[in-house]
Short mmCIF file of N, CA and C in Angstrom, two decimals:
data_model
loop_
_atom_site.label_atom_id
_atom_site.label_comp_id
_atom_site.label_asym_id
_atom_site.label_seq_id
_atom_site.Cartn_x
_atom_site.Cartn_y
_atom_site.Cartn_z
N MET A 352 0.90 -0.94 -0.01
CA MET A 352 -0.02 -0.11 -0.09
C MET A 352 0.83 1.18 -0.27
N GLN A 353 1.73 1.27 0.75
CA GLN A 353 2.72 2.17 0.99
C GLN A 353 3.56 2.83 -0.51
N GLU A 354 3.83 1.57 -1.22
CA GLU A 354 4.68 1.72 -2.50
C GLU A 354 3.39 2.08 -3.47
N ARG A 355 2.12 2.01 -3.57
CA ARG A 355 1.36 2.59 -4.31
C ARG A 355 1.09 3.95 -4.02
N ARG A 356 1.17 4.36 -2.62
CA ARG A 356 1.18 5.87 -2.44
C ARG A 356 2.53 6.56 -3.08
N ILE A 357 3.70 5.96 -2.84
CA ILE A 357 4.59 6.57 -3.31
C ILE A 357 4.62 6.61 -4.44
N HIS A 358 4.41 5.89 -5.71
CA HIS A 358 3.89 5.68 -6.75
C HIS A 358 2.91 7.12 -7.46
N GLN A 359 1.97 6.88 -6.62
CA GLN A 359 0.83 8.15 -7.01
C GLN A 359 1.38 9.34 -6.81
N LEU A 360 2.37 9.61 -5.62
CA LEU A 360 3.12 10.97 -5.64
C LEU A 360 4.27 11.09 -6.57
N PHE A 361 4.95 10.02 -7.40
CA PHE A 361 5.76 10.34 -7.79
C PHE A 361 4.73 10.72 -9.42
N GLU A 362 3.70 10.20 -9.74
CA GLU A 362 3.08 10.71 -11.18
C GLU A 362 2.46 11.97 -10.91
N VAL A 363 2.22 12.33 -9.94
CA VAL A 363 1.38 13.95 -9.67
C VAL A 363 2.63 14.76 -9.48
N SER A 364 3.84 14.39 -8.96
CA SER A 364 5.24 15.10 -9.06
C SER A 364 5.65 15.37 -10.47
N VAL A 365 5.51 14.38 -11.28
CA VAL A 365 5.71 14.52 -12.81
C VAL A 365 5.24 14.78 -13.77
N LEU A 366 3.75 15.13 -13.10
CA LEU A 366 2.97 15.78 -13.82
C LEU A 366 2.96 17.17 -13.60
N LEU A 367 3.21 17.61 -12.39
CA LEU A 367 3.22 18.99 -11.93
C LEU A 367 4.50 19.46 -12.93
N LYS A 368 5.94 18.77 -12.65
CA LYS A 368 6.63 19.28 -13.80
C LYS A 368 6.51 19.19 -15.03
N GLY A 369 5.79 18.56 -15.58
CA GLY A 369 5.45 18.25 -16.85
C GLY A 369 4.50 19.99 -17.10
N ALA A 370 3.70 20.38 -16.58
CA ALA A 370 2.79 21.54 -16.42
C ALA A 370 3.46 22.70 -16.36
N HIS A 371 4.33 22.70 -15.07
CA HIS A 371 5.27 23.96 -15.38
C HIS A 371 6.36 24.11 -16.49
N ALA A 372 6.97 22.61 -16.85
CA ALA A 372 7.41 22.93 -18.16
C ALA A 372 6.79 23.74 -19.54
N LEU A 373 5.16 22.99 -19.73
CA LEU A 373 4.38 23.48 -20.52
C LEU A 373 4.43 25.48 -20.36
N ILE A 374 4.26 25.81 -19.01
CA ILE A 374 4.20 26.99 -18.78
C ILE A 374 5.59 27.80 -19.37
N GLU A 375 6.30 27.14 -19.14
CA GLU A 375 8.04 27.63 -19.41
C GLU A 375 8.03 27.76 -20.86
N CYS A 376 7.34 26.71 -21.63
CA CYS A 376 7.42 26.58 -23.20
C CYS A 376 6.91 28.17 -23.56
N VAL A 377 5.73 27.80 -23.02
CA VAL A 377 4.45 29.00 -23.72
C VAL A 377 5.22 30.34 -23.41
N GLY A 378 5.69 30.58 -22.30
CA GLY A 378 6.24 31.85 -21.83
C GLY A 378 7.78 32.04 -22.68
N GLY A 379 8.57 31.36 -22.96
CA GLY A 379 9.52 31.61 -23.93
C GLY A 379 9.11 31.98 -25.26
N VAL A 380 7.92 31.12 -25.64
CA VAL A 380 7.20 31.52 -27.02
C VAL A 380 6.87 33.16 -26.79
N VAL A 381 6.27 33.51 -25.93
CA VAL A 381 5.85 34.74 -25.96
C VAL A 381 6.92 35.52 -25.87
N LEU A 382 7.59 35.23 -24.84
CA LEU A 382 8.88 36.31 -24.95
C LEU A 382 9.71 36.58 -26.19
N ALA A 383 9.67 35.22 -26.97
CA ALA A 383 10.56 35.52 -28.30
C ALA A 383 9.40 36.19 -29.03
N PHE A 384 8.33 37.02 -28.92
CA PHE A 384 7.69 37.28 -30.29
C PHE A 384 7.04 38.17 -29.48
N VAL A 385 7.10 38.95 -28.19
CA VAL A 385 6.72 40.16 -27.73
C VAL A 385 7.90 41.05 -27.71
N SER A 386 7.20 42.36 -27.88
CA SER A 386 8.71 43.40 -28.09
C SER A 386 8.84 43.81 -26.29
N THR A 387 10.10 44.57 -25.99
CA THR A 387 9.80 44.92 -25.20
C THR A 387 9.04 46.40 -24.87
N ASP A 388 8.85 46.94 -25.73
CA ASP A 388 7.81 48.00 -25.80
C ASP A 388 6.42 47.32 -25.37
N GLN A 389 6.07 46.32 -26.07
CA GLN A 389 4.58 45.92 -25.64
C GLN A 389 4.74 45.35 -24.08
N ILE A 390 5.93 44.87 -23.82
CA ILE A 390 5.83 44.51 -22.19
C ILE A 390 5.82 45.70 -21.08
N VAL A 391 6.40 46.79 -21.57
CA VAL A 391 6.32 47.79 -20.74
C VAL A 391 5.06 48.59 -20.73
N ARG A 392 4.30 48.59 -22.15
CA ARG A 392 2.84 49.03 -22.08
C ARG A 392 1.86 48.14 -21.53
N LEU A 393 1.95 47.01 -21.42
CA LEU A 393 1.37 45.85 -20.86
C LEU A 393 1.51 46.28 -19.21
N VAL A 394 2.90 46.52 -18.62
CA VAL A 394 3.12 46.64 -17.22
C VAL A 394 2.18 47.79 -16.78
N GLN A 395 2.22 48.89 -17.68
CA GLN A 395 1.77 50.22 -17.15
C GLN A 395 0.55 49.87 -17.32
N HIS A 396 -0.45 49.31 -18.28
CA HIS A 396 -1.27 49.12 -17.96
C HIS A 396 -2.00 48.38 -16.83
N LEU A 397 -1.45 47.40 -16.34
CA LEU A 397 -1.48 46.60 -15.04
C LEU A 397 -1.52 47.36 -13.92
N THR A 398 -0.38 48.39 -14.12
CA THR A 398 -0.33 49.10 -12.69
C THR A 398 -0.31 50.62 -12.52
N GLN A 399 -1.18 50.86 -13.92
CA GLN A 399 -1.59 52.34 -13.63
C GLN A 399 -2.51 52.52 -12.62
N ASP A 400 -3.53 52.00 -12.34
CA ASP A 400 -4.85 52.19 -11.32
C ASP A 400 -3.82 52.27 -10.04
N GLU A 401 -3.37 51.35 -9.80
CA GLU A 401 -2.52 51.13 -8.08
C GLU A 401 -2.05 52.11 -8.33
N LEU A 402 -0.98 52.72 -9.29
CA LEU A 402 0.00 54.16 -9.06
C LEU A 402 -0.85 54.92 -9.10
N ILE A 403 -2.03 55.53 -9.45
CA ILE A 403 -2.58 56.74 -9.22
C ILE A 403 -3.06 56.70 -8.07
N GLU A 404 -3.62 55.26 -7.61
CA GLU A 404 -4.46 55.27 -6.17
C GLU A 404 -3.12 55.73 -5.01
N GLU A 405 -2.10 55.03 -5.36
CA GLU A 405 -0.94 54.90 -4.34
C GLU A 405 0.15 55.07 -5.16
N PRO A 406 0.80 56.30 -4.89
CA PRO A 406 2.02 56.09 -6.21
C PRO A 406 3.31 55.88 -5.97
N HIS A 407 3.21 55.37 -4.43
CA HIS A 407 4.47 54.81 -3.83
C HIS A 407 4.12 52.89 -3.62
N ASP A 408 3.61 52.72 -4.12
CA ASP A 408 3.11 50.99 -4.00
C ASP A 408 4.01 50.16 -4.14
N PHE A 409 4.80 49.78 -3.53
CA PHE A 409 6.01 48.74 -3.46
C PHE A 409 6.07 48.05 -4.95
N ILE A 410 4.84 46.82 -4.93
CA ILE A 410 4.76 46.06 -5.96
C ILE A 410 4.87 46.67 -7.38
N ALA A 411 3.63 47.52 -7.37
CA ALA A 411 3.33 48.15 -8.70
C ALA A 411 4.74 48.76 -9.15
N SER A 412 5.30 49.92 -8.22
CA SER A 412 6.45 50.63 -8.76
C SER A 412 7.84 49.74 -9.14
N HIS A 413 8.13 48.49 -8.22
CA HIS A 413 9.19 47.93 -8.75
C HIS A 413 8.55 47.04 -9.94
N LEU A 414 7.71 46.37 -10.09
CA LEU A 414 7.01 46.03 -11.15
C LEU A 414 7.52 46.83 -12.49
N LEU A 415 7.03 48.21 -12.50
CA LEU A 415 6.99 48.73 -13.72
C LEU A 415 8.76 49.19 -13.97
N ALA A 416 9.63 49.55 -12.70
CA ALA A 416 10.76 49.82 -12.91
C ALA A 416 11.58 48.52 -13.46
N TRP A 417 11.19 47.35 -13.11
CA TRP A 417 11.70 46.35 -14.07
C TRP A 417 11.45 46.26 -15.32
N ALA A 418 10.09 46.38 -15.86
CA ALA A 418 9.56 46.66 -16.89
C ALA A 418 10.51 47.28 -18.01
N GLN A 419 10.57 48.69 -17.12
CA GLN A 419 11.37 49.48 -17.88
C GLN A 419 12.96 49.26 -18.23
N GLY A 420 13.82 48.74 -17.63
CA GLY A 420 14.78 48.40 -17.44
C GLY A 420 14.99 47.15 -18.41
N PHE A 421 14.00 46.24 -18.60
CA PHE A 421 14.02 45.12 -19.15
C PHE A 421 14.66 45.31 -20.92
N SER A 422 15.84 44.95 -21.04
CA SER A 422 16.50 44.93 -22.08
C SER A 422 16.38 43.70 -23.25
N VAL A 423 16.39 44.12 -24.26
CA VAL A 423 16.28 43.18 -25.27
C VAL A 423 17.15 41.94 -25.54
N GLN A 424 18.06 42.25 -24.79
CA GLN A 424 19.34 40.99 -24.59
C GLN A 424 18.62 40.25 -23.64
N THR A 425 18.16 40.98 -22.48
CA THR A 425 17.80 39.89 -21.20
C THR A 425 16.36 39.41 -21.70
N GLN A 426 15.57 39.98 -22.46
CA GLN A 426 14.45 39.38 -23.14
C GLN A 426 14.82 37.83 -23.96
N HIS A 427 15.94 37.99 -24.84
CA HIS A 427 16.43 37.03 -25.70
C HIS A 427 16.81 35.83 -25.07
N PHE A 428 17.63 36.44 -23.56
CA PHE A 428 18.09 35.10 -22.70
C PHE A 428 17.03 34.39 -22.30
N TYR A 429 16.24 35.16 -21.45
CA TYR A 429 14.88 34.44 -20.90
C TYR A 429 13.95 33.46 -21.78
N ALA A 430 13.84 34.04 -22.97
CA ALA A 430 13.23 33.44 -24.16
C ALA A 430 13.84 32.32 -24.30
N PHE A 431 15.17 32.18 -24.76
CA PHE A 431 15.99 30.71 -24.84
C PHE A 431 15.71 30.09 -23.82
N TYR A 432 16.10 30.69 -22.62
CA TYR A 432 16.29 29.68 -21.24
C TYR A 432 14.94 29.38 -20.95
N LEU A 433 13.52 29.90 -20.72
CA LEU A 433 12.35 28.96 -20.75
C LEU A 433 11.86 28.47 -21.84
N LEU A 434 12.40 28.60 -23.17
CA LEU A 434 12.13 27.81 -24.09
C LEU A 434 12.81 26.15 -23.84
N SER A 435 14.10 26.53 -23.53
CA SER A 435 15.21 25.32 -23.83
C SER A 435 14.64 24.38 -22.70
N HIS A 436 14.65 25.24 -21.31
CA HIS A 436 14.33 24.50 -19.94
C HIS A 436 13.20 23.55 -19.76
N GLY A 437 12.13 23.95 -20.84
CA GLY A 437 10.87 23.79 -20.89
C GLY A 437 10.74 22.17 -21.75
N LEU A 438 11.54 22.23 -22.62
CA LEU A 438 11.37 21.34 -23.82
C LEU A 438 12.22 20.21 -23.07
N VAL A 439 13.20 20.78 -22.73
CA VAL A 439 14.20 19.35 -21.70
C VAL A 439 13.32 18.87 -20.89
N LYS A 440 12.59 19.47 -20.16
CA LYS A 440 11.63 18.75 -18.90
C LYS A 440 10.61 18.42 -19.55
N ILE A 441 9.81 18.62 -20.76
CA ILE A 441 8.77 17.73 -21.15
C ILE A 441 9.49 16.50 -21.70
N ALA A 442 10.79 16.29 -22.66
CA ALA A 442 11.10 15.15 -22.87
C ALA A 442 11.30 14.44 -21.42
N LEU A 443 11.87 14.75 -20.66
CA LEU A 443 12.15 14.02 -19.50
C LEU A 443 10.83 13.70 -18.82
N VAL A 444 9.93 14.04 -18.76
CA VAL A 444 8.49 14.06 -18.38
C VAL A 444 8.27 12.85 -19.20
N ALA A 445 7.96 12.90 -20.47
CA ALA A 445 7.34 12.00 -21.27
C ALA A 445 8.10 10.70 -21.21
N GLY A 446 9.40 10.68 -20.98
CA GLY A 446 10.19 9.63 -20.42
C GLY A 446 9.85 8.95 -19.24
N LEU A 447 9.80 9.75 -18.39
CA LEU A 447 9.11 8.84 -17.18
C LEU A 447 8.16 8.56 -17.43
N LEU A 448 6.67 9.01 -17.68
CA LEU A 448 5.65 8.38 -17.53
C LEU A 448 5.73 7.08 -18.84
N ALA A 449 6.77 7.38 -19.41
CA ALA A 449 6.59 5.94 -20.37
C ALA A 449 7.31 5.00 -20.20
N ARG A 450 8.15 5.44 -18.72
CA ARG A 450 8.93 4.11 -17.96
C ARG A 450 10.28 3.83 -18.65
N ARG A 451 10.71 4.92 -19.22
CA ARG A 451 11.62 4.49 -20.34
C ARG A 451 13.19 4.51 -19.23
N LEU A 452 13.85 3.49 -19.45
CA LEU A 452 15.08 3.84 -18.52
C LEU A 452 15.82 4.58 -18.38
N TRP A 453 16.26 5.03 -19.84
CA TRP A 453 17.04 6.71 -19.69
C TRP A 453 16.92 7.62 -18.92
N ALA A 454 15.50 8.05 -18.88
CA ALA A 454 14.65 9.00 -18.24
C ALA A 454 14.84 9.33 -17.07
N TYR A 455 15.14 8.10 -16.07
CA TYR A 455 15.52 8.02 -14.66
C TYR A 455 17.03 8.68 -14.36
N PRO A 456 17.89 8.22 -14.85
CA PRO A 456 19.49 8.83 -14.64
C PRO A 456 19.30 10.41 -15.12
N ALA A 457 18.80 10.34 -16.37
CA ALA A 457 18.66 11.43 -16.98
C ALA A 457 17.86 13.06 -16.16
N SER A 458 17.20 12.18 -15.73
CA SER A 458 16.12 13.45 -14.91
C SER A 458 16.95 13.75 -13.49
N LEU A 459 17.81 12.51 -12.91
CA LEU A 459 18.38 13.05 -11.83
C LEU A 459 19.30 13.61 -12.27
N VAL A 460 20.23 13.55 -13.22
CA VAL A 460 21.36 14.71 -13.76
C VAL A 460 20.66 15.94 -13.74
N VAL A 461 19.38 16.18 -14.60
CA VAL A 461 19.02 17.74 -15.21
C VAL A 461 18.49 17.96 -14.14
N LEU A 462 17.82 17.37 -12.77
CA LEU A 462 17.32 18.00 -11.70
C LEU A 462 18.67 18.46 -10.80
N ALA A 463 19.42 17.52 -10.63
CA ALA A 463 20.79 18.22 -10.22
C ALA A 463 21.17 19.63 -10.54
N GLY A 464 21.21 19.68 -11.95
CA GLY A 464 21.99 20.81 -12.51
C GLY A 464 20.67 22.09 -12.06
N PHE A 465 19.61 21.70 -12.55
CA PHE A 465 18.45 22.78 -12.04
C PHE A 465 18.73 23.45 -10.07
N ILE A 466 18.91 22.34 -9.28
CA ILE A 466 19.09 22.54 -8.06
C ILE A 466 20.13 23.48 -7.71
N GLY A 467 21.29 22.98 -8.54
CA GLY A 467 22.97 23.67 -8.22
C GLY A 467 22.44 25.38 -9.20
N TYR A 468 21.67 25.33 -10.03
CA TYR A 468 21.62 26.80 -10.52
C TYR A 468 20.62 27.65 -9.57
N GLN A 469 19.69 26.96 -9.35
CA GLN A 469 18.86 27.66 -8.45
C GLN A 469 19.44 28.22 -7.09
N LEU A 470 20.17 27.28 -6.34
CA LEU A 470 20.90 27.76 -5.43
C LEU A 470 21.84 28.91 -5.59
N TYR A 471 22.81 28.74 -6.74
CA TYR A 471 23.63 29.87 -7.10
C TYR A 471 22.68 31.10 -7.28
N ARG A 472 21.45 31.08 -7.47
CA ARG A 472 20.82 32.19 -7.90
C ARG A 472 19.96 32.69 -6.68
N TYR A 473 19.86 31.62 -5.61
CA TYR A 473 19.38 31.94 -4.33
C TYR A 473 20.40 32.94 -3.60
N THR A 474 21.94 32.48 -3.77
CA THR A 474 22.87 33.37 -3.25
C THR A 474 22.62 34.70 -3.47
N LEU A 475 22.27 35.24 -5.01
CA LEU A 475 22.02 36.14 -5.17
C LEU A 475 20.81 37.45 -5.18
N THR A 476 19.79 36.33 -4.86
CA THR A 476 18.54 36.83 -4.99
C THR A 476 17.85 36.92 -3.61
N HIS A 477 17.91 35.81 -2.79
CA HIS A 477 17.13 35.46 -1.40
C HIS A 477 15.91 35.11 -1.72
N SER A 478 15.60 34.54 -2.73
CA SER A 478 14.16 34.65 -3.10
C SER A 478 13.41 33.21 -2.30
N VAL A 479 12.64 33.22 -1.44
CA VAL A 479 11.88 32.19 -1.13
C VAL A 479 11.33 31.00 -2.04
N GLY A 480 10.84 31.52 -3.44
CA GLY A 480 10.37 31.10 -4.27
C GLY A 480 11.40 29.77 -5.13
N LEU A 481 12.69 30.26 -4.92
CA LEU A 481 13.61 29.13 -5.00
C LEU A 481 13.95 28.07 -4.26
N VAL A 482 13.80 28.60 -3.06
CA VAL A 482 13.83 27.68 -1.99
C VAL A 482 12.89 26.57 -1.97
N VAL A 483 11.70 27.13 -2.20
CA VAL A 483 10.35 26.18 -2.31
C VAL A 483 10.44 25.10 -3.64
N LEU A 484 11.16 25.63 -4.54
CA LEU A 484 11.56 25.13 -6.05
C LEU A 484 12.39 24.19 -5.72
N THR A 485 13.46 24.64 -5.16
CA THR A 485 14.76 23.43 -5.15
C THR A 485 13.88 22.16 -4.06
N ALA A 486 13.14 22.55 -3.18
CA ALA A 486 12.87 21.87 -1.99
C ALA A 486 11.81 20.31 -3.10
N PHE A 487 11.15 21.01 -3.52
CA PHE A 487 10.24 20.51 -4.45
C PHE A 487 11.05 19.42 -5.67
N ASP A 488 12.22 20.32 -6.17
CA ASP A 488 13.02 19.20 -7.10
C ASP A 488 13.59 18.05 -6.12
N LEU A 489 13.95 18.13 -4.81
CA LEU A 489 14.78 17.21 -4.20
C LEU A 489 13.49 16.06 -3.79
N LEU A 490 12.19 16.39 -3.92
CA LEU A 490 11.23 15.54 -3.17
C LEU A 490 11.39 14.83 -4.83
N VAL A 491 11.22 15.38 -5.42
CA VAL A 491 11.05 14.94 -6.94
C VAL A 491 12.14 13.95 -7.39
N MET A 492 13.47 14.34 -7.00
CA MET A 492 14.55 13.64 -7.19
C MET A 492 14.37 12.18 -6.59
N TRP A 493 14.22 12.23 -5.01
CA TRP A 493 13.96 11.13 -4.34
C TRP A 493 13.00 9.96 -4.69
N LEU A 494 11.88 10.90 -5.62
CA LEU A 494 11.05 10.09 -5.98
C LEU A 494 11.10 9.04 -7.39
N VAL A 495 12.15 9.85 -8.32
CA VAL A 495 12.52 9.50 -9.41
C VAL A 495 13.48 8.03 -8.88
N TRP A 496 14.47 8.47 -8.21
CA TRP A 496 15.31 7.46 -7.66
C TRP A 496 14.63 6.39 -7.14
N HIS A 497 13.29 6.09 -6.05
CA HIS A 497 13.20 5.33 -5.85
C HIS A 497 12.22 4.56 -6.97
N GLU A 498 11.31 5.26 -7.77
CA GLU A 498 10.87 4.62 -8.86
C GLU A 498 11.71 3.97 -9.93
N TYR A 499 12.68 4.56 -9.84
CA TYR A 499 14.45 3.90 -10.85
C TYR A 499 14.57 2.62 -10.15
N LYS A 500 14.81 2.89 -8.92
CA LYS A 500 15.13 1.02 -8.47
C LYS A 500 14.14 -0.01 -8.37
N LEU A 501 12.80 0.39 -8.33
CA LEU A 501 11.87 -0.41 -8.24
C LEU A 501 11.63 -1.18 -9.89
N LEU A 502 11.99 -0.02 -10.97
CA LEU A 502 11.63 -0.48 -12.04
C LEU A 502 12.93 -1.69 -12.44
N ARG A 503 14.26 -0.99 -12.19
CA ARG A 503 15.36 -1.68 -12.33
C ARG A 503 15.01 -3.40 -11.75
N ARG A 504 14.48 -3.20 -10.25
CA ARG A 504 14.41 -4.84 -9.86
C ARG A 504 13.50 -5.57 -10.70
N HIS A 505 12.55 -5.32 -10.98
CA HIS A 505 11.67 -5.91 -11.62
C HIS A 505 11.75 -5.95 -13.43
N LEU A 506 12.79 -5.75 -13.77
CA LEU A 506 13.48 -5.87 -15.18
C LEU A 506 14.13 -7.58 -15.25
N PRO A 507 13.70 -8.31 -16.37
CA PRO A 507 14.20 -9.82 -16.65
C PRO A 507 15.72 -9.25 -16.67
N VAL A 508 16.13 -10.19 -16.04
CA VAL A 508 17.99 -10.49 -16.07
C VAL A 508 18.29 -11.53 -16.94
N ASP A 509 19.21 -10.75 -18.23
CA ASP A 509 19.66 -11.60 -19.10
C ASP A 509 21.00 -12.40 -18.77
#
């Protein structure tokens, strides 16, 4: 019964990773085709009412300043990063859900790389979101490792 629950948790976590990967791909494509001027106009539109009501609103003013400083080079980097990151994760999720042996060690390596990068980014930003994402990735890594051991145990020996 416990193994079944762990397997269900594995499937849910992999599906969540897949959903996140799709969102990353969509975000990357949108960033690739939207100009920085359009981004600034959108953020201005979204924040204008709040800034009229409260000119020093922390979130709205910082969001607007971020959009105004968003360079074309930064936009291209994030478009590439999101799209490539998302596509890699989609391939791994598909492999894991299809129970392909290659996908398990590949997922562990890729997740370890993502965790390393997230920890590096944390040292620069101190973002709580990165801590949460890293904790989730560590859980997924454990689940992938656990599933991999079970899958290998049930393979026929030649």
